[in-house]
PDB file of C-alpha atoms and ligand atoms in Angstrom:
ATOM      1  CA  MET E  27     248.876  99.486  80.277  1.00 93.00           C
ATOM      2  CA  THR E  28     247.153  98.373  77.084  1.00 95.00           C
ATOM      3  CA  VAL E  29     248.014 100.598  74.136  1.00 97.00           C
ATOM      4  CA  ILE E  30     246.379  98.610  71.337  1.00 98.00           C
ATOM      5  CA  SER E  31     243.245  96.521  71.746  1.00 98.00           C
ATOM      6  CA  LEU E  32     241.427  94.768  68.904  1.00 97.00           C
ATOM      7  CA  ARG E  33     238.100  93.072  69.677  1.00 97.00           C
ATOM      8  CA  ASN E  34     236.566  90.731  67.117  1.00 96.00           C
ATOM      9  CA  VAL E  35     237.873  92.864  64.283  1.00 96.00           C
ATOM     10  CA  THR E  36     236.715  91.831  60.827  1.00 95.00           C
ATOM     11  CA  VAL E  37     237.929  93.695  57.742  1.00 94.00           C
ATOM     12  CA  SER E  38     237.062  92.952  54.159  1.00 90.00           C
ATOM     13  CA  TYR E  39     238.068  94.422  50.812  1.00 87.00           C
ATOM     14  CA  LEU E  40     235.112  93.836  48.501  1.00 81.00           C
ATOM     15  CA  GLU E  41     234.944  90.052  48.182  1.00 79.00           C
ATOM     16  CA  ASP E  42     238.153  89.335  50.188  1.00 85.00           C
ATOM     17  CA  VAL E  43     237.869  88.964  53.964  1.00 90.00           C
ATOM     18  CA  ALA E  44     241.313  90.042  55.185  1.00 95.00           C
ATOM     19  CA  LEU E  45     240.738  89.710  58.966  1.00 97.00           C
ATOM     20  CA  ARG E  46     238.149  87.479  60.631  1.00 96.00           C
ATOM     21  CA  GLY E  47     237.240  88.258  64.241  1.00 96.00           C
ATOM     22  CA  VAL E  48     240.751  89.141  65.377  1.00 98.00           C
ATOM     23  CA  SER E  49     241.181  89.936  69.086  1.00 98.00           C
ATOM     24  CA  VAL E  50     244.467  90.933  70.689  1.00 98.00           C
ATOM     25  CA  ASP E  51     245.749  93.285  73.402  1.00 98.00           C
ATOM     26  CA  ILE E  52     249.215  94.815  73.180  1.00 98.00           C
ATOM     27  CA  GLY E  53     250.788  96.489  76.186  1.00 97.00           C
ATOM     28  CA  ALA E  54     252.997  99.593  76.371  1.00 97.00           C
ATOM     29  CA  GLY E  55     256.610  98.780  75.609  1.00 97.00           C
ATOM     30  CA  GLU E  56     255.943  95.444  73.931  1.00 98.00           C
ATOM     31  CA  MET E  57     257.694  94.517  70.713  1.00 98.00           C
ATOM     32  CA  VAL E  58     255.372  92.198  68.811  1.00 98.00           C
ATOM     33  CA  GLY E  59     256.204  90.310  65.626  1.00 98.00           C
ATOM     34  CA  ILE E  60     253.405  89.624  63.130  1.00 98.00           C
ATOM     35  CA  VAL E  61     254.176  86.740  60.796  1.00 97.00           C
ATOM     36  CA  GLY E  62     252.306  84.458  58.436  1.00 96.00           C
ATOM     37  CA  PRO E  63     252.115  83.489  54.771  1.00 95.00           C
ATOM     38  CA  ASN E  64     251.322  85.935  51.956  1.00 93.00           C
ATOM     39  CA  GLY E  65     247.787  87.256  52.194  1.00 93.00           C
ATOM     40  CA  ALA E  66     247.345  86.189  55.860  1.00 96.00           C
ATOM     41  CA  GLY E  67     246.319  89.727  56.902  1.00 96.00           C
ATOM     42  CA  LYS E  68     249.558  91.108  58.385  1.00 97.00           C
ATOM     43  CA  THR E  69     249.461  94.474  56.604  1.00 95.00           C
ATOM     44  CA  THR E  70     245.737  94.772  57.275  1.00 96.00           C
ATOM     45  CA  ILE E  71     246.363  94.588  61.056  1.00 97.00           C
ATOM     46  CA  LEU E  72     248.788  97.514  60.713  1.00 97.00           C
ATOM     47  CA  THR E  73     246.199  99.425  58.666  1.00 94.00           C
ATOM     48  CA  VAL E  74     243.634  98.975  61.458  1.00 95.00           C
ATOM     49  CA  VAL E  75     246.092 100.078  64.160  1.00 96.00           C
ATOM     50  CA  ASN E  76     246.967 103.089  62.007  1.00 93.00           C
ATOM     51  CA  GLY E  77     243.313 104.115  62.044  1.00 90.00           C
ATOM     52  CA  LEU E  78     242.907 103.621  58.294  1.00 87.00           C
ATOM     53  CA  GLY E  79     241.164 100.249  58.198  1.00 86.00           C
ATOM     54  CA  ARG E  80     237.475  99.990  57.352  1.00 85.00           C
ATOM     55  CA  LEU E  81     236.040  97.692  60.007  1.00 90.00           C
ATOM     56  CA  LEU E  82     233.154  95.464  58.985  1.00 91.00           C
ATOM     57  CA  SER E  83     232.552  94.552  62.625  1.00 92.00           C
ATOM     58  CA  GLY E  84     234.278  94.659  65.992  1.00 94.00           C
ATOM     59  CA  GLU E  85     236.240  97.539  67.474  1.00 93.00           C
ATOM     60  CA  ALA E  86     239.806  98.724  67.829  1.00 94.00           C
ATOM     61  CA  VAL E  87     241.112 101.005  70.583  1.00 95.00           C
ATOM     62  CA  VAL E  88     244.517 102.548  69.874  1.00 96.00           C
ATOM     63  CA  LEU E  89     246.100 105.105  72.237  1.00 96.00           C
ATOM     64  CA  GLY E  90     242.661 105.606  73.758  1.00 93.00           C
ATOM     65  CA  CYS E  91     240.933 106.283  70.416  1.00 92.00           C
ATOM     66  CA  ARG E  92     237.973 103.950  69.883  1.00 91.00           C
ATOM     67  CA  MET E  93     237.235 102.889  66.306  1.00 90.00           C
ATOM     68  CA  ARG E  94     234.160 100.925  65.305  1.00 87.00           C
ATOM     69  CA  ALA E  95     232.471  99.777  62.170  1.00 81.00           C
ATOM     70  CA  GLY E  96     230.893 102.806  60.446  1.00 68.00           C
ATOM     71  CA  ARG E  97     227.324 103.551  61.478  1.00 61.00           C
ATOM     72  CA  GLY E  98     224.906 105.753  59.579  1.00 51.00           C
ATOM     73  CA  GLY E  99     227.562 106.634  57.015  1.00 48.00           C
ATOM     74  CA  ARG E 100     229.953 108.121  59.613  1.00 59.00           C
ATOM     75  CA  ASP E 101     233.541 107.186  58.978  1.00 68.00           C
ATOM     76  CA  PHE E 102     235.788 107.315  62.050  1.00 72.00           C
ATOM     77  CA  ARG E 103     238.852 107.469  59.806  1.00 72.00           C
ATOM     78  CA  LEU E 104     238.020 111.102  59.017  1.00 71.00           C
ATOM     79  CA  SER E 105     237.304 112.106  62.612  1.00 78.00           C
ATOM     80  CA  ASN E 106     239.558 114.488  64.546  1.00 81.00           C
ATOM     81  CA  ALA E 107     240.073 111.783  67.182  1.00 83.00           C
ATOM     82  CA  ALA E 108     241.465 109.393  64.538  1.00 83.00           C
ATOM     83  CA  ARG E 109     243.694 112.140  63.129  1.00 84.00           C
ATOM     84  CA  ARG E 110     245.053 112.919  66.608  1.00 87.00           C
ATOM     85  CA  MET E 111     245.639 109.236  67.270  1.00 91.00           C
ATOM     86  CA  ARG E 112     247.529 108.845  63.987  1.00 91.00           C
ATOM     87  CA  THR E 113     250.092 111.455  65.033  1.00 91.00           C
ATOM     88  CA  GLY E 114     251.056 109.032  67.824  1.00 95.00           C
ATOM     89  CA  VAL E 115     251.576 106.153  65.389  1.00 96.00           C
ATOM     90  CA  GLY E 116     254.712 106.057  63.211  1.00 96.00           C
ATOM     91  CA  TYR E 117     254.505 103.924  60.090  1.00 95.00           C
ATOM     92  CA  VAL E 118     257.328 102.484  58.015  1.00 94.00           C
ATOM     93  CA  ALA E 119     255.741 101.133  54.843  1.00 89.00           C
ATOM     94  CA  GLN E 120     257.115  98.349  52.669  1.00 83.00           C
ATOM     95  CA  GLY E 121     260.079  99.620  50.645  1.00 72.00           C
ATOM     96  CA  HIS E 122     259.383 100.934  47.165  1.00 69.00           C
ATOM     97  CA  ASN E 123     261.619 101.816  44.307  1.00 70.00           C
ATOM     98  CA  VAL E 124     262.184 105.545  44.472  1.00 73.00           C
ATOM     99  CA  ASP E 125     262.729 107.691  41.394  1.00 74.00           C
ATOM    100  CA  PRO E 126     266.421 108.687  41.571  1.00 75.00           C
ATOM    101  CA  ARG E 127     265.444 112.176  40.366  1.00 78.00           C
ATOM    102  CA  LEU E 128     263.264 112.798  43.431  1.00 79.00           C
ATOM    103  CA  PRO E 129     264.377 116.275  44.518  1.00 85.00           C
ATOM    104  CA  VAL E 130     264.445 115.561  48.261  1.00 92.00           C
ATOM    105  CA  THR E 131     267.548 115.103  50.401  1.00 96.00           C
ATOM    106  CA  VAL E 132     267.780 112.585  53.219  1.00 96.00           C
ATOM    107  CA  ARG E 133     267.498 115.422  55.762  1.00 97.00           C
ATOM    108  CA  GLU E 134     264.365 116.774  54.061  1.00 96.00           C
ATOM    109  CA  ALA E 135     262.856 113.277  53.886  1.00 95.00           C
ATOM    110  CA  VAL E 136     263.241 112.941  57.666  1.00 96.00           C
ATOM    111  CA  MET E 137     261.804 116.435  58.226  1.00 95.00           C
ATOM    112  CA  ILE E 138     258.645 115.372  56.346  1.00 93.00           C
ATOM    113  CA  GLY E 139     257.899 113.225  59.419  1.00 93.00           C
ATOM    114  CA  ARG E 140     257.657 116.434  61.517  1.00 93.00           C
ATOM    115  CA  TYR E 141     254.719 117.787  59.555  1.00 90.00           C
ATOM    116  CA  GLY E 142     252.316 115.367  61.246  1.00 83.00           C
ATOM    117  CA  ARG E 143     253.014 117.335  64.454  1.00 84.00           C
ATOM    118  CA  LEU E 144     253.605 120.773  62.907  1.00 84.00           C
ATOM    119  CA  GLY E 145     250.755 120.871  60.419  1.00 79.00           C
ATOM    120  CA  PHE E 146     251.500 121.881  56.845  1.00 73.00           C
ATOM    121  CA  TRP E 147     251.428 125.630  57.419  1.00 80.00           C
ATOM    122  CA  ARG E 148     254.018 125.922  60.175  1.00 83.00           C
ATOM    123  CA  ARG E 149     257.683 126.103  59.289  1.00 88.00           C
ATOM    124  CA  PRO E 150     260.053 123.846  61.220  1.00 90.00           C
ATOM    125  CA  GLY E 151     261.842 125.663  64.038  1.00 92.00           C
ATOM    126  CA  ARG E 152     265.184 125.172  65.747  1.00 94.00           C
ATOM    127  CA  ALA E 153     263.883 122.326  67.951  1.00 95.00           C
ATOM    128  CA  ASP E 154     262.502 120.489  64.875  1.00 95.00           C
ATOM    129  CA  ARG E 155     265.824 120.805  63.078  1.00 96.00           C
ATOM    130  CA  ALA E 156     267.715 119.603  66.168  1.00 97.00           C
ATOM    131  CA  LEU E 157     265.447 116.558  66.441  1.00 96.00           C
ATOM    132  CA  VAL E 158     266.038 115.698  62.782  1.00 97.00           C
ATOM    133  CA  GLU E 159     269.840 115.883  63.287  1.00 97.00           C
ATOM    134  CA  GLU E 160     269.535 113.679  66.383  1.00 95.00           C
ATOM    135  CA  LEU E 161     267.532 111.089  64.449  1.00 95.00           C
ATOM    136  CA  LEU E 162     269.890 111.145  61.457  1.00 96.00           C
ATOM    137  CA  ALA E 163     272.702 110.283  63.885  1.00 94.00           C
ATOM    138  CA  LEU E 164     270.587 107.652  65.646  1.00 92.00           C
ATOM    139  CA  VAL E 165     269.942 105.721  62.423  1.00 93.00           C
ATOM    140  CA  GLY E 166     273.493 106.203  61.132  1.00 93.00           C
ATOM    141  CA  MET E 167     272.561 108.558  58.258  1.00 95.00           C
ATOM    142  CA  ALA E 168     274.204 111.835  59.391  1.00 96.00           C
ATOM    143  CA  ARG E 169     277.019 111.340  56.874  1.00 97.00           C
ATOM    144  CA  LEU E 170     274.555 111.077  53.988  1.00 97.00           C
ATOM    145  CA  ALA E 171     272.137 113.784  55.145  1.00 97.00           C
ATOM    146  CA  ASP E 172     272.615 115.968  52.025  1.00 97.00           C
ATOM    147  CA  ARG E 173     272.383 113.156  49.508  1.00 96.00           C
ATOM    148  CA  PRO E 174     269.228 112.895  47.341  1.00 94.00           C
ATOM    149  CA  PHE E 175     266.924 110.273  48.846  1.00 92.00           C
ATOM    150  CA  GLY E 176     266.617 108.516  45.477  1.00 90.00           C
ATOM    151  CA  HIS E 177     270.377 107.886  45.413  1.00 91.00           C
ATOM    152  CA  LEU E 178     270.344 105.674  48.522  1.00 92.00           C
ATOM    153  CA  SER E 179     270.684 101.911  48.740  1.00 90.00           C
ATOM    154  CA  GLY E 180     267.680  99.903  49.974  1.00 89.00           C
ATOM    155  CA  GLY E 181     269.132  99.628  53.491  1.00 90.00           C
ATOM    156  CA  GLU E 182     269.863 103.368  53.634  1.00 93.00           C
ATOM    157  CA  GLN E 183     266.330 104.135  52.440  1.00 92.00           C
ATOM    158  CA  GLN E 184     264.928 102.002  55.251  1.00 92.00           C
ATOM    159  CA  ARG E 185     267.110 103.773  57.835  1.00 93.00           C
ATOM    160  CA  THR E 186     265.807 107.101  56.528  1.00 95.00           C
ATOM    161  CA  ALA E 187     262.211 105.822  56.615  1.00 94.00           C
ATOM    162  CA  ILE E 188     262.661 104.782  60.260  1.00 95.00           C
ATOM    163  CA  ALA E 189     264.058 108.234  61.126  1.00 95.00           C
ATOM    164  CA  ARG E 190     261.124 109.875  59.301  1.00 95.00           C
ATOM    165  CA  ALA E 191     258.641 107.807  61.334  1.00 95.00           C
ATOM    166  CA  LEU E 192     260.472 108.722  64.572  1.00 95.00           C
ATOM    167  CA  ALA E 193     260.421 112.422  63.667  1.00 95.00           C
ATOM    168  CA  GLN E 194     256.702 112.258  64.349  1.00 94.00           C
ATOM    169  CA  GLU E 195     257.587 111.383  67.983  1.00 95.00           C
ATOM    170  CA  PRO E 196     255.285 108.373  67.959  1.00 96.00           C
ATOM    171  CA  ARG E 197     254.379 106.181  70.912  1.00 97.00           C
ATOM    172  CA  VAL E 198     253.592 103.278  68.602  1.00 98.00           C
ATOM    173  CA  LEU E 199     255.862 102.235  65.727  1.00 98.00           C
ATOM    174  CA  LEU E 200     254.551 100.037  62.892  1.00 97.00           C
ATOM    175  CA  LEU E 201     256.984  98.433  60.458  1.00 97.00           C
ATOM    176  CA  ASP E 202     255.763  96.548  57.396  1.00 96.00           C
ATOM    177  CA  GLU E 203     258.451  94.163  56.198  1.00 94.00           C
ATOM    178  CA  PRO E 204     261.280  96.671  56.702  1.00 92.00           C
ATOM    179  CA  THR E 205     263.848  94.165  55.436  1.00 91.00           C
ATOM    180  CA  ALA E 206     262.101  93.140  52.208  1.00 87.00           C
ATOM    181  CA  SER E 207     264.587  92.969  49.320  1.00 79.00           C
ATOM    182  CA  LEU E 208     267.624  93.635  51.545  1.00 85.00           C
ATOM    183  CA  ASP E 209     270.674  91.381  51.658  1.00 88.00           C
ATOM    184  CA  TRP E 210     271.408  89.374  54.800  1.00 88.00           C
ATOM    185  CA  ARG E 211     273.802  91.861  56.341  1.00 89.00           C
ATOM    186  CA  SER E 212     271.483  94.830  55.766  1.00 88.00           C
ATOM    187  CA  ARG E 213     268.575  92.803  57.156  1.00 90.00           C
ATOM    188  CA  GLN E 214     270.482  92.154  60.375  1.00 92.00           C
ATOM    189  CA  GLU E 215     271.487  95.807  60.645  1.00 92.00           C
ATOM    190  CA  ILE E 216     267.939  97.096  60.127  1.00 92.00           C
ATOM    191  CA  LEU E 217     266.471  94.600  62.617  1.00 94.00           C
ATOM    192  CA  ASP E 218     269.127  95.517  65.201  1.00 94.00           C
ATOM    193  CA  LEU E 219     268.362  99.190  64.601  1.00 93.00           C
ATOM    194  CA  VAL E 220     264.623  98.588  65.074  1.00 95.00           C
ATOM    195  CA  ALA E 221     265.217  96.706  68.361  1.00 96.00           C
ATOM    196  CA  ASP E 222     267.574  99.446  69.567  1.00 94.00           C
ATOM    197  CA  VAL E 223     265.213 102.286  68.673  1.00 93.00           C
ATOM    198  CA  HIS E 224     262.303 100.415  70.275  1.00 97.00           C
ATOM    199  CA  ARG E 225     264.193 100.086  73.564  1.00 96.00           C
ATOM    200  CA  ARG E 226     265.798 103.510  73.673  1.00 93.00           C
ATOM    201  CA  ARG E 227     262.657 105.457  72.836  1.00 93.00           C
ATOM    202  CA  GLY E 228     260.297 103.349  74.952  1.00 95.00           C
ATOM    203  CA  LEU E 229     258.027 102.505  72.003  1.00 97.00           C
ATOM    204  CA  THR E 230     255.331  99.925  71.469  1.00 98.00           C
ATOM    205  CA  THR E 231     256.393  98.259  68.233  1.00 98.00           C
ATOM    206  CA  LEU E 232     254.669  95.977  65.726  1.00 98.00           C
ATOM    207  CA  LEU E 233     257.054  94.333  63.263  1.00 98.00           C
ATOM    208  CA  VAL E 234     255.524  92.575  60.244  1.00 97.00           C
ATOM    209  CA  SER E 235     257.743  90.026  58.564  1.00 94.00           C
ATOM    210  CA  HIS E 236     257.245  87.213  56.086  1.00 87.00           C
ATOM    211  CA  ASP E 237     260.240  85.462  57.675  1.00 90.00           C
ATOM    212  CA  PRO E 238     259.457  84.126  61.171  1.00 91.00           C
ATOM    213  CA  ARG E 239     263.182  83.906  61.951  1.00 90.00           C
ATOM    214  CA  GLU E 240     263.434  87.698  61.939  1.00 92.00           C
ATOM    215  CA  THR E 241     261.121  87.955  64.935  1.00 94.00           C
ATOM    216  CA  PHE E 242     262.508  85.047  66.930  1.00 90.00           C
ATOM    217  CA  HIS E 243     265.247  86.732  68.936  1.00 89.00           C
ATOM    218  CA  ARG E 244     263.993  90.278  68.916  1.00 92.00           C
ATOM    219  CA  CYS E 245     260.291  90.222  69.757  1.00 97.00           C
ATOM    220  CA  ASP E 246     258.655  89.728  73.154  1.00 97.00           C
ATOM    221  CA  ARG E 247     255.694  88.092  71.484  1.00 97.00           C
ATOM    222  CA  VAL E 248     254.712  86.791  68.062  1.00 98.00           C
ATOM    223  CA  LEU E 249     251.297  86.682  66.397  1.00 98.00           C
ATOM    224  CA  LEU E 250     251.230  83.915  63.818  1.00 97.00           C
ATOM    225  CA  LEU E 251     248.454  84.607  61.305  1.00 97.00           C
ATOM    226  CA  ARG E 252     246.652  82.232  59.011  1.00 97.00           C
ATOM    227  CA  ARG E 253     243.920  83.287  56.573  1.00 95.00           C
ATOM    228  CA  GLY E 254     242.884  86.374  58.511  1.00 97.00           C
ATOM    229  CA  THR E 255     242.909  84.801  61.988  1.00 98.00           C
ATOM    230  CA  ILE E 256     245.480  84.614  64.791  1.00 98.00           C
ATOM    231  CA  PHE E 257     246.554  80.997  64.712  1.00 98.00           C
ATOM    232  CA  ALA E 258     248.974  81.367  67.628  1.00 97.00           C
ATOM    233  CA  SER E 259     250.088  84.161  69.954  1.00 97.00           C
ATOM    234  CA  GLY E 260     252.786  83.980  72.588  1.00 97.00           C
ATOM    235  CA  PRO E 261     256.509  84.056  73.224  1.00 97.00           C
ATOM    236  CA  PRO E 262     258.371  83.340  69.956  1.00 96.00           C
ATOM    237  CA  GLU E 263     259.471  79.840  70.947  1.00 94.00           C
ATOM    238  CA  GLU E 264     255.825  78.891  71.618  1.00 96.00           C
ATOM    239  CA  ALA E 265     254.067  80.683  68.751  1.00 96.00           C
ATOM    240  CA  LEU E 266     256.712  79.527  66.260  1.00 94.00           C
ATOM    241  CA  SER E 267     256.847  75.930  67.406  1.00 93.00           C
ATOM    242  CA  ASP E 268     257.652  73.369  64.731  1.00 92.00           C
ATOM    243  CA  ASP E 269     254.044  72.113  64.837  1.00 94.00           C
ATOM    244  CA  ASN E 270     252.639  75.616  64.295  1.00 95.00           C
ATOM    245  CA  ILE E 271     255.024  76.345  61.425  1.00 93.00           C
ATOM    246  CA  ARG E 272     254.117  73.067  59.761  1.00 93.00           C
ATOM    247  CA  GLU E 273     250.399  73.758  60.186  1.00 94.00           C
ATOM    248  CA  VAL E 274     250.432  77.364  58.947  1.00 95.00           C
ATOM    249  CA  TYR E 275     253.015  77.235  56.172  1.00 91.00           C
ATOM    250  CA  GLY E 276     252.251  73.670  55.104  1.00 87.00           C
ATOM    251  CA  ILE E 277     255.958  72.812  55.028  1.00 80.00           C
ATOM    252  CA  SER E 278     258.306  71.031  57.337  1.00 73.00           C
ATOM    253  CA  PRO E 279     260.199  73.424  59.595  1.00 69.00           C
ATOM    254  CA  LEU E 280     263.256  71.459  58.639  1.00 61.00           C
ATOM    255  CA  CYS E 281     264.109  72.986  55.313  1.00 55.00           C
ATOM    256  CA  CYS E 282     266.701  71.950  52.772  1.00 37.00           C
ATOM    257  CA  HIS E 283     269.525  74.388  52.485  1.00 36.00           C
ATOM    258  CA  GLY E 284     272.332  74.748  49.972  1.00 35.00           C
ATOM    259  CA  HIS E 285     273.143  72.013  47.535  1.00 34.00           C
ATOM    260  CA  GLY E 286     273.190  69.118  49.944  1.00 30.00           C
ATOM    261  CA  HIS E 287     270.539  68.358  52.478  1.00 32.00           C
ATOM    262  CA  MET E 288     271.852  70.391  55.344  1.00 30.00           C
ATOM    263  CA  GLU E 289     268.751  70.701  57.458  1.00 36.00           C
ATOM    264  CA  VAL E 290     268.175  73.885  59.348  1.00 40.00           C
ATOM    265  CA  GLY E 291     265.490  73.739  62.018  1.00 44.00           C
ATOM    266  CA  ILE E 292     263.312  76.799  62.423  1.00 45.00           C
ATOM    267  CA  THR E 293     264.319  76.762  66.100  1.00 44.00           C
ATOM    268  CA  ASP E 294     267.998  76.761  65.120  1.00 46.00           C
ATOM    269  CA  ARG E 295     267.958  80.292  63.757  1.00 44.00           C
ATOM    270  CA  PHE E 296     270.817  82.089  62.071  1.00 40.00           C
ATOM    271  CA  GLY E 297     270.274  84.932  64.489  1.00 44.00           C
ATOM    272  CA  LEU E 298     268.390  86.801  61.818  1.00 43.00           C
TER     273      LEU E 298
HETATM  274  N1  LIG B   6     243.387  97.117  48.787  1.00 58.54           N
HETATM  275  C1  LIG B   6     242.946  95.846  48.706  1.00 58.54           C
HETATM  276  N2  LIG B   6     241.919  95.525  47.889  1.00 58.54           N
HETATM  277  C2  LIG B   6     241.444  94.267  47.808  1.00 58.54           C
HETATM  278  N3  LIG B   6     241.935  93.223  48.529  1.00 58.54           N
HETATM  279  C3  LIG B   6     242.967  93.483  49.360  1.00 58.54           C
HETATM  280  C4  LIG B   6     243.534  94.794  49.493  1.00 58.54           C
HETATM  281  N4  LIG B   6     244.551  94.742  50.391  1.00 58.54           N
HETATM  282  C5  LIG B   6     244.614  93.455  50.806  1.00 58.54           C
HETATM  283  N5  LIG B   6     243.677  92.697  50.186  1.00 58.54           N
HETATM  284  C6  LIG B   6     243.438  91.255  50.398  1.00 58.54           C
HETATM  285  O1  LIG B   6     243.315  91.032  51.798  1.00 58.54           O
HETATM  286  C7  LIG B   6     244.017  89.856  52.179  1.00 58.54           C
HETATM  287  C8  LIG B   6     245.071  90.180  53.235  1.00 58.54           C
HETATM  288  O2  LIG B   6     246.018  91.056  52.678  1.00 58.54           O
HETATM  289  P1  LIG B   6     247.255  91.641  53.511  1.00 58.54           P
HETATM  290  O3  LIG B   6     247.989  92.570  52.600  1.00 58.54           O
HETATM  291  O4  LIG B   6     246.785  92.171  54.810  1.00 58.54           O
HETATM  292  O5  LIG B   6     248.106  90.298  53.775  1.00 58.54           O
HETATM  293  P2  LIG B   6     249.642  90.155  54.162  1.00 58.54           P
HETATM  294  O6  LIG B   6     249.696  89.039  55.155  1.00 58.54           O
HETATM  295  O7  LIG B   6     250.220  91.455  54.576  1.00 58.54           O
HETATM  296  O8  LIG B   6     250.244  89.672  52.782  1.00 58.54           O
HETATM  297  P3  LIG B   6     251.732  89.851  52.141  1.00 58.54           P
HETATM  298  O9  LIG B   6     252.661  89.046  52.990  1.00 58.54           O
HETATM  299  O10 LIG B   6     251.581  89.260  50.773  1.00 58.54           O
HETATM  300  O11 LIG B   6     252.058  91.319  52.122  1.00 58.54           O
HETATM  301  C9  LIG B   6     244.596  89.273  50.897  1.00 58.54           C
HETATM  302  O12 LIG B   6     243.716  88.264  50.442  1.00 58.54           O
HETATM  303  C10 LIG B   6     244.619  90.439  49.934  1.00 58.54           C
HETATM  304  O13 LIG B   6     244.429  90.008  48.604  1.00 58.54           O
END
């Protein structure tokens, strides 16, 4: 069953065209990596799937909600259908520095994800609190549940952000560079967590990364973007072939590493 369908989607921000006629279908249960150089349009694809993109042309259908370029001043982003659809889409944004004085505990930060379902006027009940505890355990944050969110490490913040997105009980999970600015070990742990959560909760997951290696072993399919278009789409070993990497990134997939010239092929991943 197709959960996300983009047809000839073009998005522009004033003079910048971020996506140019992008078409792709994503089926239920797929884990899809979205990679490409800076400015290729990765985040913009997530924005469209999240129902917040302003389409210049084309259409997007997400969880049955059809979104088209605005006609006669109507903006689908404000429609009830788009709002309903968004409750089915969990979003983990790129990490930001959080003010350490932020007066919100880890548990409260995860509960914020419930309000998409509850609405702002309803207080969380026993079932909501039980779900939050379950998710804190799932992402390995139960021990730190009472700590202020701003006192967490980058990896712990990302775990909390994933739990917050899951608290919404989404069918689709979008992650925008969840490992940015994390060390190697934390990157591995977060990527393993994402793959585990994807499988266990039967999600359809889009994982944006600037590092193609992160998607290689974990994704069913990879979309390789270049200047707002899908340059290649397919199983990771096909989409991330040496030829495609060379073409899109303009560098040899054999990169120098360390002080000597130990060459590491893009197909000889570190398991990242
Ligand atoms: N809010 C905005 N206003 C104006 N231009 C924007 C805006 N957001 C994105 N763009 C432009 O749209 C293009 C695609 O941006 P996008 O953020 O989708 O790329 P990306 O592949 O996610 O990049 P990165 O890896 O650097 O995060 C870029 O040229 C960018 O400058």
